[in-house]
Coordinates of C-alpha atoms in Angstrom, one line a residue:
A749 CA -0.2 0.1 -0.1
A750 CA 2.9 2.5 0.9
L751 CA 4.4 2.0 -2.6
G752 CA 1.1 2.7 -4.3
A753 CA 0.3 6.1 -2.5
I754 CA -0.3 8.7 -4.8
S755 CA -1.3 11.9 -3.0
T756 CA 1.3 14.2 -1.7
L757 CA 1.6 15.1 2.0
D758 CA 2.4 18.7 3.0
Q759 CA 5.4 19.6 4.9
P760 CA 3.6 20.8 7.9
S761 CA 1.8 17.6 8.3
L762 CA 5.3 16.0 8.4
Q763 CA 6.9 18.0 11.0
P764 CA 5.2 16.4 13.9
L765 CA 6.5 12.8 12.9
F766 CA 9.9 14.0 12.4
A767 CA 9.9 15.9 15.8
E768 CA 9.0 12.6 17.5
L769 CA 12.4 11.3 16.5
G770 CA 14.2 14.4 17.4
L771 CA 14.5 15.7 13.8
S772 CA 13.3 18.5 11.5
A773 CA 13.1 18.3 7.8
E774 CA 12.0 20.1 4.6
L775 CA 12.3 17.6 1.8
P776 CA 12.4 18.9 -1.6
V777 CA 10.8 15.9 -3.1
P778 CA 7.2 14.9 -2.9
V779 CA 6.3 12.7 0.1
R780 CA 3.8 10.0 -0.6
Y781 CA 3.5 8.1 2.6
A782 CA 4.5 8.8 6.1
R783 CA 3.5 6.5 9.0
F784 CA 5.3 5.0 12.2
C785 CA 6.1 1.6 11.7
D786 CA 8.0 -1.5 13.6
F787 CA 11.4 -1.9 12.1
E788 CA 13.0 -4.8 13.6
G789 CA 11.6 -4.1 16.9
V790 CA 12.0 -0.5 17.0
R791 CA 9.4 2.2 16.4
S792 CA 10.4 4.2 13.2
L793 CA 9.4 6.3 10.5
H794 CA 8.5 4.8 7.3
L795 CA 8.3 7.4 4.4
V796 CA 8.0 6.9 0.6
L797 CA 9.4 9.8 -1.3
E798 CA 9.1 10.3 -5.1
V799 CA 12.5 11.0 -6.6
D800 CA 12.4 11.4 -10.5
G801 CA 9.0 9.9 -10.7
Q802 CA 9.9 6.8 -8.9
P803 CA 9.2 5.8 -5.3
L804 CA 11.9 5.5 -2.8
T805 CA 11.1 4.0 0.5
V806 CA 12.9 5.5 3.8
F807 CA 12.7 4.1 7.2
V808 CA 14.3 6.6 9.8
V809 CA 15.4 4.2 12.7
P810 CA 16.3 5.6 16.1
D811 CA 19.6 4.5 16.8
Q812 CA 20.1 1.0 18.6
N813 CA 23.2 -0.4 20.1
D814 CA 22.6 -3.8 18.2
F815 CA 22.4 -2.2 14.9
P816 CA 25.7 -2.5 12.6
Q817 CA 28.0 -0.2 13.2
A818 CA 29.3 0.5 9.6
N819 CA 28.5 3.9 8.3
T820 CA 27.4 2.6 5.1
S821 CA 26.2 -0.8 3.8
Q822 CA 24.2 -2.0 0.6
F823 CA 22.1 -4.9 -0.1
A824 CA 19.7 -6.2 -2.8
D825 CA 17.5 -8.8 -3.8
A826 CA 15.7 -9.8 -7.2
R827 CA 13.5 -6.8 -7.0
F828 CA 14.8 -4.0 -4.8
F829 CA 18.2 -2.4 -4.0
G830 CA 19.0 -0.8 -0.7
Q831 CA 21.3 1.1 1.3
S832 CA 21.7 2.0 4.9
L833 CA 23.2 5.3 6.3
K834 CA 24.3 5.4 9.9
T835 CA 24.1 9.1 11.5
A836 CA 25.1 10.0 14.9
K837 CA 21.3 9.3 16.1
H838 CA 19.6 7.4 13.5
L839 CA 19.9 4.7 10.9
L840 CA 18.5 5.7 7.5
V841 CA 17.7 2.6 5.2
L842 CA 16.6 3.4 1.7
V843 CA 15.1 0.9 -0.7
A844 CA 14.2 1.4 -4.2
Q845 CA 13.7 -0.6 -7.4
Q846 CA 16.3 1.7 -9.4
P847 CA 19.7 1.7 -7.8
Q848 CA 20.6 5.1 -9.2
L849 CA 17.7 6.4 -6.8
L850 CA 20.0 5.6 -4.0
V851 CA 22.9 7.6 -5.3
K852 CA 20.6 10.7 -5.4
A853 CA 18.7 10.0 -2.2
G854 CA 21.6 9.8 0.3
P855 CA 22.9 13.4 -0.5
L856 CA 19.4 14.9 -0.6
L857 CA 18.5 13.3 3.0
A858 CA 21.6 14.5 4.3
K859 CA 20.9 18.1 3.4
S860 CA 17.3 18.1 4.4
L861 CA 17.3 16.2 7.8
K862 CA 18.5 18.2 10.6
F863 CA 19.0 16.4 14.0
N864 CA 17.8 18.5 17.0
I865 CA 20.0 18.7 20.0

């Protein structure tokens, strides 16, 4: 259902979701889906962004001690390509059907997400 979402969410409605995770953001691409979910037992924010007309899934996971310590890791299966990016306080997990979307998304998110102190 998340990948099929077509309506765009406005930035003000997203801010309370980001704030719950200690973030603020002004994303320069349309956001089609935003809900909290369970990501490996951790309450996380599940977003679907539209990048170059294609869906890009982003999970914003609060940092946990048992997550991998590498700053970046990549993964794939027959349908999806993924990448995880570790920040000081969160793990960002990006998933897309086109690997080039991951290349664009990393810098886009790095510029757009602000971590509140």
